[in-house]
XYZ file of C-alpha atoms in Angstrom:
137
model
C 48.752 -3.731 -16.873
C 50.578 -1.175 -14.973
C 52.394 0.382 -17.817
C 48.825 0.505 -19.882
C 47.511 2.518 -17.004
C 50.387 4.970 -16.773
C 50.218 5.304 -20.655
C 46.398 6.255 -20.181
C 47.404 8.508 -17.543
C 50.160 10.238 -19.903
C 48.090 10.925 -22.752
C 44.855 12.140 -20.802
C 47.178 14.645 -19.018
C 48.922 15.623 -22.285
C 45.614 15.498 -23.922
C 42.624 16.260 -22.130
C 41.731 19.552 -19.853
C 40.956 18.723 -16.120
C 37.874 18.579 -14.570
C 36.097 19.541 -17.937
C 37.008 16.372 -19.811
C 37.576 13.872 -17.200
C 34.521 11.985 -18.525
C 36.819 11.091 -21.858
C 39.660 10.371 -19.449
C 37.105 7.401 -17.861
C 36.054 6.398 -21.699
C 39.661 6.329 -22.385
C 40.766 3.886 -19.656
C 37.459 1.810 -20.444
C 38.800 1.200 -23.903
C 42.155 0.855 -22.923
C 41.561 -1.789 -20.020
C 38.741 -3.054 -22.031
C 34.928 -2.687 -21.066
C 34.247 -6.218 -19.501
C 36.640 -5.673 -16.823
C 34.751 -2.602 -15.652
C 31.250 -3.958 -16.432
C 29.778 -7.114 -15.276
C 27.515 -8.332 -17.677
C 26.743 -12.060 -16.713
C 23.942 -11.259 -14.760
C 21.814 -9.853 -18.295
C 22.833 -12.874 -20.145
C 21.037 -15.006 -17.338
C 17.239 -15.709 -17.902
C 15.307 -14.212 -15.018
C 13.894 -16.540 -12.122
C 10.828 -15.226 -10.744
C 9.754 -16.876 -7.292
C 5.624 -16.958 -6.768
C 5.214 -18.572 -3.610
C 1.364 -19.149 -2.879
C -0.438 -17.049 -0.041
C -0.068 -18.636 3.192
C -3.000 -16.859 4.575
C -6.268 -15.824 2.792
C -7.477 -12.316 3.101
C -11.307 -12.417 3.215
C -12.905 -9.398 1.345
C -15.922 -8.083 2.060
C -18.652 -5.286 0.592
C -20.741 -3.937 3.465
C -23.568 -1.734 2.516
C -24.086 2.217 3.378
C -27.776 2.584 3.818
C -28.215 6.668 4.432
C -31.581 7.750 6.769
C -32.102 3.512 7.421
C -32.233 1.948 11.134
C -31.592 -1.980 11.435
C -32.944 -2.003 15.206
C -32.187 -5.361 17.171
C -30.038 -8.003 17.277
C -26.787 -5.829 18.509
C -23.812 -7.427 20.037
C -21.852 -4.487 20.675
C -22.386 -0.716 20.933
C -19.912 1.838 22.016
C -18.855 5.774 21.312
C -17.354 6.270 17.787
C -16.035 9.244 16.034
C -18.612 11.413 14.249
C -18.266 9.328 10.914
C -20.273 6.765 9.550
C -17.133 5.022 7.741
C -15.570 4.405 10.991
C -18.848 2.184 12.110
C -18.561 0.311 8.991
C -14.960 -0.359 9.312
C -15.630 -1.655 12.702
C -18.150 -3.880 11.255
C -15.712 -5.150 8.819
C -12.684 -5.860 10.841
C -14.938 -8.043 13.070
C -15.608 -12.023 12.291
C -19.142 -11.685 14.613
C -20.541 -8.463 12.609
C -23.273 -9.305 9.927
C -24.703 -5.510 9.888
C -24.046 -2.459 11.606
C -26.035 1.236 12.176
C -24.215 4.666 12.862
C -25.885 6.873 15.344
C -25.678 10.454 14.332
C -24.245 12.660 17.559
C -27.076 14.315 19.519
C -29.651 11.828 19.080
C -28.289 9.024 21.825
C -26.258 11.533 23.235
C -23.554 13.947 22.733
C -21.274 11.317 20.527
C -22.235 9.043 17.849
C -22.934 5.575 18.630
C -22.340 2.772 16.704
C -23.816 -0.821 16.838
C -22.751 -4.105 15.491
C -25.161 -6.497 15.067
C -25.065 -10.688 14.721
C -27.622 -10.532 12.098
C -28.967 -8.139 9.860
C -32.443 -7.011 10.982
C -35.024 -5.273 8.783
C -34.111 -1.672 7.520
C -36.333 1.137 8.817
C -36.499 4.629 7.645
C -35.311 6.626 10.280
C -33.163 10.130 9.888
C -30.850 9.365 12.711
C -29.089 6.380 11.487
C -26.726 4.877 8.920
C -26.633 1.052 8.318
C -25.357 -1.144 6.663
C -25.216 -5.212 5.605
C -21.867 -7.225 4.995
C -22.427 -9.067 2.212
């Protein structure tokens, strides 16, 4: 084996210009030593095994409506100041298991900041430009 490597090195030094043709030296070395010693093709010959495990927990998915210009008064179990985006109130309802509906009140209506009300049941909807309401379906 040592003799083969030395012979390959002497051949490469004599016939190739370095570093431009260093790739050819590597290819010659692969041919001399044998391709199978440099690359292990065994993993390609084996069938792939996919391990699919069942989910240990289920993630509930909810559809929550957004009714612009609608108020659902009553049945509040939680009310809190919130960022001035109705989507934040909607997301709070999605994340809370007790929430069946929500009402987002715009800033300046019940104080300087916006208010989010989470509801245990979905009360009837009435027109009101102050609010955005929604129901978890």
